[in-house]
CSV table of C-alpha atoms in Angstrom, one decimal:
chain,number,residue,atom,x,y,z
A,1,UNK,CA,106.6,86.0,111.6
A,2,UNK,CA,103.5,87.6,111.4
A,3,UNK,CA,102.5,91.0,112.1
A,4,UNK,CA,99.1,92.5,113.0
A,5,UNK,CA,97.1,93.9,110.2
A,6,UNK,CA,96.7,97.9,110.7
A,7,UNK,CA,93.6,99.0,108.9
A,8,UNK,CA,93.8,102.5,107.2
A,9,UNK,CA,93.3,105.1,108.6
A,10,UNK,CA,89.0,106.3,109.3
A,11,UNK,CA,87.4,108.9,107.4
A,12,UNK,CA,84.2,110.8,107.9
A,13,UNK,CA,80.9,109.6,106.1
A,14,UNK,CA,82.0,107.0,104.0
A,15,UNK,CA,79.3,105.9,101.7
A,16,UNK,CA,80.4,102.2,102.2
A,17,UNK,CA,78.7,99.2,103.5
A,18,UNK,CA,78.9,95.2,103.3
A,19,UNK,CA,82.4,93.2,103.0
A,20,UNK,CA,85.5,94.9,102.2
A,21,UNK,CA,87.6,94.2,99.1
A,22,UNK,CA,91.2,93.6,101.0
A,23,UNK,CA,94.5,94.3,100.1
A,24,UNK,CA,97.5,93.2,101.1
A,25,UNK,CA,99.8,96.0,101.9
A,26,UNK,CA,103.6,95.0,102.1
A,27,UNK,CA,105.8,97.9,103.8
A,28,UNK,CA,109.0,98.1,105.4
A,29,UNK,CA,108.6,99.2,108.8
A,30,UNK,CA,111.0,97.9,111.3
A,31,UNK,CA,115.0,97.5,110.3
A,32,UNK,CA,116.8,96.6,108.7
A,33,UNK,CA,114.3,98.0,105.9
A,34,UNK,CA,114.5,101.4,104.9
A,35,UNK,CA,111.5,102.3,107.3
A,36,UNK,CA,111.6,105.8,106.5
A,37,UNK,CA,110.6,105.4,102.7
A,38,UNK,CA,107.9,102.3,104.3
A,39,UNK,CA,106.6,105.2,106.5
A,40,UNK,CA,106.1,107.2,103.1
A,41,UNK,CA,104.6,104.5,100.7
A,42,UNK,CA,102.5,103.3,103.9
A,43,UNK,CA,101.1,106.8,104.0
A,44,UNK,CA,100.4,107.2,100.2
A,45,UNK,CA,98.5,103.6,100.0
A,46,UNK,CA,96.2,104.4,103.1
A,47,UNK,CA,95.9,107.9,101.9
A,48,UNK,CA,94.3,106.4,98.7
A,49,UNK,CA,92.6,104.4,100.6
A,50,UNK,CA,90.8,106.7,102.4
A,51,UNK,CA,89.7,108.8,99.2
A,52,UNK,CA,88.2,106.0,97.4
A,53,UNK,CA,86.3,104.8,100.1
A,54,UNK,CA,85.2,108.6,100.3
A,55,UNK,CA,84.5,108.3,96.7
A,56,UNK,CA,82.0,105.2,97.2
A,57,UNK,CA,84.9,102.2,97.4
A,58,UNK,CA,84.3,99.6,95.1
A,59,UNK,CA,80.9,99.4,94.0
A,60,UNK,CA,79.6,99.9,97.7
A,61,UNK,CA,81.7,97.8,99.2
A,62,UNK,CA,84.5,99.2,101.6
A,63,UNK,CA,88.5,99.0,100.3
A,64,UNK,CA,90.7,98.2,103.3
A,65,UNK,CA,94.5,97.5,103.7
A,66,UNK,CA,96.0,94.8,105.6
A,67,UNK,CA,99.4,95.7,106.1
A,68,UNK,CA,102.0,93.7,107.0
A,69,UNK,CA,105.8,94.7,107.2
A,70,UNK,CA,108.5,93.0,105.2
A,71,UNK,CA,111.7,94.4,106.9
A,72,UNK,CA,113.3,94.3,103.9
A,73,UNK,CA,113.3,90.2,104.7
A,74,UNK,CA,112.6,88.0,101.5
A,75,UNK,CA,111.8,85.0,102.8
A,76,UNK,CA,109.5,86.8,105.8
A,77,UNK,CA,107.4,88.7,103.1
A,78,UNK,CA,107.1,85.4,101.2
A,79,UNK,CA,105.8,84.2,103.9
A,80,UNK,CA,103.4,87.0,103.9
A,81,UNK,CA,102.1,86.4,100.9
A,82,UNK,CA,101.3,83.3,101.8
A,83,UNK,CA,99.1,84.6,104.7
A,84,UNK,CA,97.4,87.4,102.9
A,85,UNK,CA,96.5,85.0,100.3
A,86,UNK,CA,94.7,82.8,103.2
A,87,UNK,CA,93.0,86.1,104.6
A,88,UNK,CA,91.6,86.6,100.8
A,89,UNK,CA,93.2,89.2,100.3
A,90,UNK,CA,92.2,90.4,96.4
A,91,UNK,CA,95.8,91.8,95.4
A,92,UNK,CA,98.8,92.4,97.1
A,93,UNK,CA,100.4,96.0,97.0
A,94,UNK,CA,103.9,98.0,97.6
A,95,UNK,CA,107.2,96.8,99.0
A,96,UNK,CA,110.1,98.9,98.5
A,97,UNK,CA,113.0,96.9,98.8
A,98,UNK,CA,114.0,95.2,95.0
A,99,UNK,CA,114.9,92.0,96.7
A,100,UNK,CA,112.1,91.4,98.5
A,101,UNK,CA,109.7,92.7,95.7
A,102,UNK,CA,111.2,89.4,93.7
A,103,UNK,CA,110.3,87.1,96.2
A,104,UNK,CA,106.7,88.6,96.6
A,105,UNK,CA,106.3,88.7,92.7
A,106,UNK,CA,107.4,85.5,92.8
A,107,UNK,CA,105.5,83.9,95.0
A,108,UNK,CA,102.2,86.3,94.3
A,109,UNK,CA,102.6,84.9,90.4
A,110,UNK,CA,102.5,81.1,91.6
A,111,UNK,CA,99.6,81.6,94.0
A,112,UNK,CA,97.4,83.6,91.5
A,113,UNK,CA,97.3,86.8,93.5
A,114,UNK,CA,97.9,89.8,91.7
A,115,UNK,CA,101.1,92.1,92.5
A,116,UNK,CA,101.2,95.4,92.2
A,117,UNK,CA,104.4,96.8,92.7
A,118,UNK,CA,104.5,100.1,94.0
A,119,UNK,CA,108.2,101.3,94.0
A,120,UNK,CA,111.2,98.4,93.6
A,121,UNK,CA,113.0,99.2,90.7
A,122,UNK,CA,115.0,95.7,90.1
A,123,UNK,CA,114.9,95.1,86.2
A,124,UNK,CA,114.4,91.3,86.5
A,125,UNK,CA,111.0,91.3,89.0
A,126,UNK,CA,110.4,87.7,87.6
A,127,UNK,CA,112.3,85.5,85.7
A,128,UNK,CA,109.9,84.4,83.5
A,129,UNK,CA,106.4,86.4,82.1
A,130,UNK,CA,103.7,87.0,84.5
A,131,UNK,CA,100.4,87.9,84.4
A,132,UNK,CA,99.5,89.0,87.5
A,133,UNK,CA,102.8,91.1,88.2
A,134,UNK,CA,102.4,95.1,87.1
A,135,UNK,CA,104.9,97.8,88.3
A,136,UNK,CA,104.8,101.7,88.3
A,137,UNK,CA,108.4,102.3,89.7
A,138,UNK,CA,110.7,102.6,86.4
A,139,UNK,CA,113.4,99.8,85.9
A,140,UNK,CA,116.4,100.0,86.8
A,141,UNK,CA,118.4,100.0,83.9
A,142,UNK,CA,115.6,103.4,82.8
A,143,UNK,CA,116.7,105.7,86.1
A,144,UNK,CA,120.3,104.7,86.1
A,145,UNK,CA,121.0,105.2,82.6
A,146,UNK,CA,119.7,108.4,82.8
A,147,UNK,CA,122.1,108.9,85.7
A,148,UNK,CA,124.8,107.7,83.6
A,149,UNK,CA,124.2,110.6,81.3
A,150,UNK,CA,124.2,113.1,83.9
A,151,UNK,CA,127.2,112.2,85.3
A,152,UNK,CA,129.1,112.5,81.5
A,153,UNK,CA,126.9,116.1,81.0
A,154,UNK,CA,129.0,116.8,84.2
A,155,UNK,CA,132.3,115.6,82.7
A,156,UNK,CA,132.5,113.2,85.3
A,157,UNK,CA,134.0,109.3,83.5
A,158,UNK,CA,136.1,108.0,86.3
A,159,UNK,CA,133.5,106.8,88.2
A,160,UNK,CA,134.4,104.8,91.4
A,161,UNK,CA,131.2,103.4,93.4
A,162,UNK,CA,131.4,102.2,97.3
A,163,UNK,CA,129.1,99.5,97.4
A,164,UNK,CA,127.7,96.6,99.5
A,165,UNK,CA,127.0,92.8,98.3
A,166,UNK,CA,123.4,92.3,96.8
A,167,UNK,CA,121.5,92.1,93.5
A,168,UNK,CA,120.4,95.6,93.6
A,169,UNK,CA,124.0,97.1,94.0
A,170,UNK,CA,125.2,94.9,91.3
A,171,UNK,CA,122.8,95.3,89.0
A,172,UNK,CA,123.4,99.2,89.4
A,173,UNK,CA,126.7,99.2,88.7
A,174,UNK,CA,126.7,96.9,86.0
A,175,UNK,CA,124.4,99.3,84.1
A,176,UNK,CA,126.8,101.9,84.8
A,177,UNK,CA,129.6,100.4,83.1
A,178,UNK,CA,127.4,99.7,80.6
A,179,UNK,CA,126.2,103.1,79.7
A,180,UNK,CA,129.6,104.8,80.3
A,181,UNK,CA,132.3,102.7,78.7
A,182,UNK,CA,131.3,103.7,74.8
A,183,UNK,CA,131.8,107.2,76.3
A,184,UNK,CA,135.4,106.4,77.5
A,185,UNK,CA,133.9,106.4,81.2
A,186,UNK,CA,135.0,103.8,83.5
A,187,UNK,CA,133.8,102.5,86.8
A,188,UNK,CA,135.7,101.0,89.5
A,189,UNK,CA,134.6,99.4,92.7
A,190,UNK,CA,135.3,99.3,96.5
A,191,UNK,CA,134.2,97.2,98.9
A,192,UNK,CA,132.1,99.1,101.4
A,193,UNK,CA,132.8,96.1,104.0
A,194,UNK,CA,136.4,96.1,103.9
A,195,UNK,CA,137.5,99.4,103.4
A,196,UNK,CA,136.8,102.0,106.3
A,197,UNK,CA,136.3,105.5,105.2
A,198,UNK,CA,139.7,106.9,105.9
A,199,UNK,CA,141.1,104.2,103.0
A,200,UNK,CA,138.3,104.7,101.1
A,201,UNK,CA,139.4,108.0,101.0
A,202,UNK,CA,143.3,107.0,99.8
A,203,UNK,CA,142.0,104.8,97.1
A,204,UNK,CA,139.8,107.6,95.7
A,205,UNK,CA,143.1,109.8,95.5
A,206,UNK,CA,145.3,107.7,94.3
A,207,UNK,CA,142.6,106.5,91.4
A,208,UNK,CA,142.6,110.4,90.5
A,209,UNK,CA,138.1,109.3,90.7
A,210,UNK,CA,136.0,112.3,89.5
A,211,UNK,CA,132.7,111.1,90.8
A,212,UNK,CA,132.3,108.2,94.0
A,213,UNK,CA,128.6,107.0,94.0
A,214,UNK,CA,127.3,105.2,96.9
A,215,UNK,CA,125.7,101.9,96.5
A,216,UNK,CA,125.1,101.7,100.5
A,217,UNK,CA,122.6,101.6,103.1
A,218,UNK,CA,122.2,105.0,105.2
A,219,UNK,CA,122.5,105.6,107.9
A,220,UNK,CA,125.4,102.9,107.7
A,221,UNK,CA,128.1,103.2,106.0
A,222,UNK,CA,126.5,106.1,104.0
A,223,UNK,CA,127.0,108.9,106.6
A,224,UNK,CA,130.5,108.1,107.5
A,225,UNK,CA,131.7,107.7,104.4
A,226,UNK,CA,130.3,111.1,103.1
A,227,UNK,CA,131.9,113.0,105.8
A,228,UNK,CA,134.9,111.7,105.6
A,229,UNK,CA,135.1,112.2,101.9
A,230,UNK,CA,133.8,115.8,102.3
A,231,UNK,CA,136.4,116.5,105.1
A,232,UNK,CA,139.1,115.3,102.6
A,233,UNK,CA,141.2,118.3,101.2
A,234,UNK,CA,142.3,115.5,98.2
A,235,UNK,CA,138.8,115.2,97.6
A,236,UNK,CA,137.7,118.6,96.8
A,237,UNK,CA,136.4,118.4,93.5
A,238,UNK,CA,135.2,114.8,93.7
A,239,UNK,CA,131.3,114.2,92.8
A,240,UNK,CA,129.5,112.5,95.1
A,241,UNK,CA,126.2,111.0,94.0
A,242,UNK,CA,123.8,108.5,95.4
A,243,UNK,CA,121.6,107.5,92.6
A,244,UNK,CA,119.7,104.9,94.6
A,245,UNK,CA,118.0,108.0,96.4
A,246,UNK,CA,119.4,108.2,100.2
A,247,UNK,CA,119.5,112.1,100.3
A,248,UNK,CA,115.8,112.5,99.0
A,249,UNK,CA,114.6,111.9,102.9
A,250,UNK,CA,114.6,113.9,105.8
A,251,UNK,CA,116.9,111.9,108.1
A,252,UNK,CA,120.0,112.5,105.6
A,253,UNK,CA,119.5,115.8,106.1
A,254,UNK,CA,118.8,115.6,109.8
A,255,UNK,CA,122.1,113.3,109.8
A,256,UNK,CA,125.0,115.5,107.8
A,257,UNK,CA,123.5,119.0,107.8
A,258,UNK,CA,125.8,121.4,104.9
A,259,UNK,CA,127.8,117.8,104.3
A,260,UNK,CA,124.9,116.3,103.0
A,261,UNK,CA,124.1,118.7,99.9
A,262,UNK,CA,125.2,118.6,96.4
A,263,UNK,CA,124.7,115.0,96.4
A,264,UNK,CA,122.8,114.1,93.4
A,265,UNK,CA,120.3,111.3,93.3
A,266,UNK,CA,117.2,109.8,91.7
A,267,UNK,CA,113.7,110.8,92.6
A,268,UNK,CA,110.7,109.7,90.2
A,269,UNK,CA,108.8,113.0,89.8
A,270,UNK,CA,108.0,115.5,87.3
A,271,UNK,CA,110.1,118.9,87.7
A,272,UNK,CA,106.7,120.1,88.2
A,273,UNK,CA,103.1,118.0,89.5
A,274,UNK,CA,99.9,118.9,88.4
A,275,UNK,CA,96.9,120.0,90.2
A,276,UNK,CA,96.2,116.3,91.2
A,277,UNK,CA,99.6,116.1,92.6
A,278,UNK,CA,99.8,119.4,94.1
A,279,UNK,CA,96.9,118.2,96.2
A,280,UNK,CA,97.8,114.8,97.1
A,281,UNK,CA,101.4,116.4,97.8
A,282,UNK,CA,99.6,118.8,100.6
A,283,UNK,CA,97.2,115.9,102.0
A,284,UNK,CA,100.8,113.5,102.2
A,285,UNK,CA,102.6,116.5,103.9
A,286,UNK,CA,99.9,116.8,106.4
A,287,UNK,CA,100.2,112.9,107.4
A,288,UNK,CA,103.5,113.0,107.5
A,289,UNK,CA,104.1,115.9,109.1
A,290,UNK,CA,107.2,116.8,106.3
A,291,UNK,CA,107.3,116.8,102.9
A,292,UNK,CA,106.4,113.5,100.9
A,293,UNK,CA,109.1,111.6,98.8
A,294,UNK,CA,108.3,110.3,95.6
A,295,UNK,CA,108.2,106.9,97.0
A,296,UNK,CA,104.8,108.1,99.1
A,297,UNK,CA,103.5,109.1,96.0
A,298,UNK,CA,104.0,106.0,94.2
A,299,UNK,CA,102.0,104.4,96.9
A,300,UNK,CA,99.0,106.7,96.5
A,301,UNK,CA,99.1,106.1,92.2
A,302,UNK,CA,99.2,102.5,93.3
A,303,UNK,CA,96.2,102.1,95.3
A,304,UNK,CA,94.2,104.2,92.9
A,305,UNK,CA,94.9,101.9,90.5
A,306,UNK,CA,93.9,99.0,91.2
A,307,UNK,CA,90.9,100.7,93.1
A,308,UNK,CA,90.1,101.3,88.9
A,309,UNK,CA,91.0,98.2,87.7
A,310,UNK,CA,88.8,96.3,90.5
A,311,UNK,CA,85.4,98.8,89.6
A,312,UNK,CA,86.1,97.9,86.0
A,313,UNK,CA,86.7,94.5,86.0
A,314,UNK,CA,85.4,93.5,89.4
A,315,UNK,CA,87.2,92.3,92.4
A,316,UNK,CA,87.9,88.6,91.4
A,317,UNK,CA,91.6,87.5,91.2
A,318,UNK,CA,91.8,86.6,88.1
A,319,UNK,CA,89.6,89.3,86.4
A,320,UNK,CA,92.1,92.0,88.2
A,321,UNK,CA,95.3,89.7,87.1
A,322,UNK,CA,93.2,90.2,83.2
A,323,UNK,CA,92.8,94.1,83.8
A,324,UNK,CA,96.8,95.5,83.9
A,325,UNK,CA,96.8,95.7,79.9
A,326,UNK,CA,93.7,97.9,79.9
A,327,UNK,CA,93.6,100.1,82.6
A,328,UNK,CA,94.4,103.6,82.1
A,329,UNK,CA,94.8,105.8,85.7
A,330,UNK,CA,95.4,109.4,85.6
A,331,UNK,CA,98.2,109.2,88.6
A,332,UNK,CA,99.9,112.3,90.6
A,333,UNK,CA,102.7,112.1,88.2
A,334,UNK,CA,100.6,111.8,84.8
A,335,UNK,CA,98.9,109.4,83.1
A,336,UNK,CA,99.2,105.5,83.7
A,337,UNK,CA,99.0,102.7,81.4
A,338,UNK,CA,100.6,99.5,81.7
A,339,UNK,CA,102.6,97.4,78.5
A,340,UNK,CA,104.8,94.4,77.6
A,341,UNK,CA,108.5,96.4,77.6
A,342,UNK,CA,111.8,94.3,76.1
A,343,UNK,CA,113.3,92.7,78.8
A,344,UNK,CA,110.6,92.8,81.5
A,345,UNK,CA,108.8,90.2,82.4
A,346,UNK,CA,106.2,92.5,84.6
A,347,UNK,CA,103.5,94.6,83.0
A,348,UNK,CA,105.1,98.2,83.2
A,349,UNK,CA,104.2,101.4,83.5
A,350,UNK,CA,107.0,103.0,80.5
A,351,UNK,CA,107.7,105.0,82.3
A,352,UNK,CA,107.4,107.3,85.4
A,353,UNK,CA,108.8,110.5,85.4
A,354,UNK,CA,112.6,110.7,86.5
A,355,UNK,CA,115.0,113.5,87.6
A,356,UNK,CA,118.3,113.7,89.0
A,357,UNK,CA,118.2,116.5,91.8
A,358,UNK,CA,120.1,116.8,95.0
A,359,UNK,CA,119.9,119.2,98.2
A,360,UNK,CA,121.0,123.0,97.5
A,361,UNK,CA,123.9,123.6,98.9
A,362,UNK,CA,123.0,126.9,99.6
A,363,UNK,CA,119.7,125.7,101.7
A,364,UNK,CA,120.4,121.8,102.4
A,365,UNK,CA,116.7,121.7,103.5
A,366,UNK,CA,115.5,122.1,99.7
A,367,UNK,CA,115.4,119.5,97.0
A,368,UNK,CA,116.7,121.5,93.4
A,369,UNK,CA,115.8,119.4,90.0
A,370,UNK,CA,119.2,119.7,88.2
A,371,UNK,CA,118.0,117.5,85.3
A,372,UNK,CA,115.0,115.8,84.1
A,373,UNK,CA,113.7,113.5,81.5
């Protein structure tokens, strides 16, 4: 169940000395989690790292990650929790995956250990108010309905969406429907499990769909079921949109080439980063040997953070649970600052920068911002 803790990465002449102030890290690194956006939030958070403990850490004292990877498992990064929270760990930090975000924030809230969720976007983190549970990823129902509106400024209301069982799928197309039916939109769905590509493609003619989302995994069913739609002479003017954010990574490129373009999908960044982003951008492209997603730079804003909230209000659980209301963080993305938004039980960050944007057809290898916020 347990993995062994990876430290972050060493820097040169860090003023540091005595016990470090640990965090638990939580990262998706072996499938079936989305490893490649765990390799890019693992990078931002020990990137962070790094630079405050180059910066002095906290108050002297060294900041150090103990990471520990989820696999997009619930009841395994429960678990986790439970472990880090033995180790001492201060705070807990990350996770992708919304599911498994829950269960931490869950299980974080009853222990007394401070969550800070880097980059799940589930609307319903907890059930009830917590204290100790702050997130910088926008909700849901934010990103999608923002989506939503895209897709009418595109003319596009008969909406079908392939999707897969879970929480996260449902939820999204639930706020579709939402946001499109006073428009005259509608939303229909197929079963991603039953339906192989080739009838997927005969239901999406015969519904006369202008736009199918994908509410799948990649690389399964997500790759075959975009080249068979794109390989579909019916399907010539059909949308196809991944709002969840497949395309944003390298591998979907890598995976469908030409085929893979003209998809568009969420990413939380600003059409344009600052100066701080434009250098934490170049330092993530240099770890990562490629260009960072948004999801590595939502780790980075999350360590620095709570690296500010623990040298203004100390490292203690409880005094960091205290600090989310009060701290103000100047992130890659702008400024941060955490409140008490309707319907969310989580102190929130209200709200990240979002943009719809896809690869360019005309050069699959480049992101283009068609819309943002």
């Amino acid at each position: 169940m347990n993995t062994p803790s990876t430290p972050s990465s060493p820097s040169e002449g860090r003023p540091t000395t005595g016990e470090p102030v640990r965090l638990g890290a939580l990262v998706p690194l072996t499938r079936p989690g989305w490893t490649e956006a765990g390799r890019h939030l693992l990078a931002g958070l020990e990137l962070a790292v790094d630079e405050a403990n180059d910066a002095g850490g906290i108050h002297g004292r060294p900041l150090e990650l103990v990471v520990r990877d989820t696999a997009a498992d619930p009841a395994r990064a429960e678990a986790m929790v439970d472990e880090l929270a033995g180790l001492g760990v201060t705070a807990v930090v990350g996770e992708y995956h919304s599911v498994v975000a829950r269960a931490v924030a869950a299980r974080a809230e009853a222990l007394g250990v401070p969550f800070l969720c880097s980059s799940a976007v589930l609307d319903s983190l907890t059930d009830e108010p917590a204290e100790g549970v702050a997130r910088l990823a926008p909700a849901q129902s934010h990103g999608w309905r923002i989506y939503a509106d895209f897709l009418l400024g595109q003319g596009r209301s008969r909406i079908a969406v392939v999707a897969q069982p879970g929480v996260y799928w449902t939820s999204g197309t639930r706020i579709l429907r939402e946001r499109l039916a006073p428009h005259g939109g509608s939303v229909l769905t197929l079963d991603a499990n039953t339906l192989t590509p080739e009838a997927l493609c005969d239901a999406l003619a015969d519904h006369g769909a202008t736009a199918l989302l994908l509410l799948v995994g990649l690389p399964e069913p997500a790759v075959p079921i975009v080249r068979a739609v794109r390989r579909d002479a019916r399907l010539a003017d059909l949308l196809v949109g991944a709002p969840a954010g497949q395309p944003e990574f390298p591998s979907w490129a890598v995976a469908l080439g030409e085929e893979g373009a003209g998809i568009p999908f969420l990413r939380y960044l600003p059409e344009h980063l600052g100066p701080l982003g434009e250098r934490v951008g170049k330092e993530l492209h240099e770890r990562l040997g490629e260009a960072p997603s948004f999801v590595a730079f939502e780790g980075w804003d999350a360590v620095t953070v709570l690296a500010k909230a623990l040298r203004s209000h100390g490292t203690g659980r409880a005094a960091l649970a205290s600090a989310w209301p009060h701290v103000a963080v100047e992130g890659t993305r702008g400024p941060i600052r955490f409140t008490r938004t309707p319907d969310i039980a989580v102190w929130q960050w209200a709200w990240a920068p979002v943009q719809v944007a896809d690869r360019d057809p005309a050069e699959p290898g480049r992101l283009r911002t068609l819309q943002s916020d």
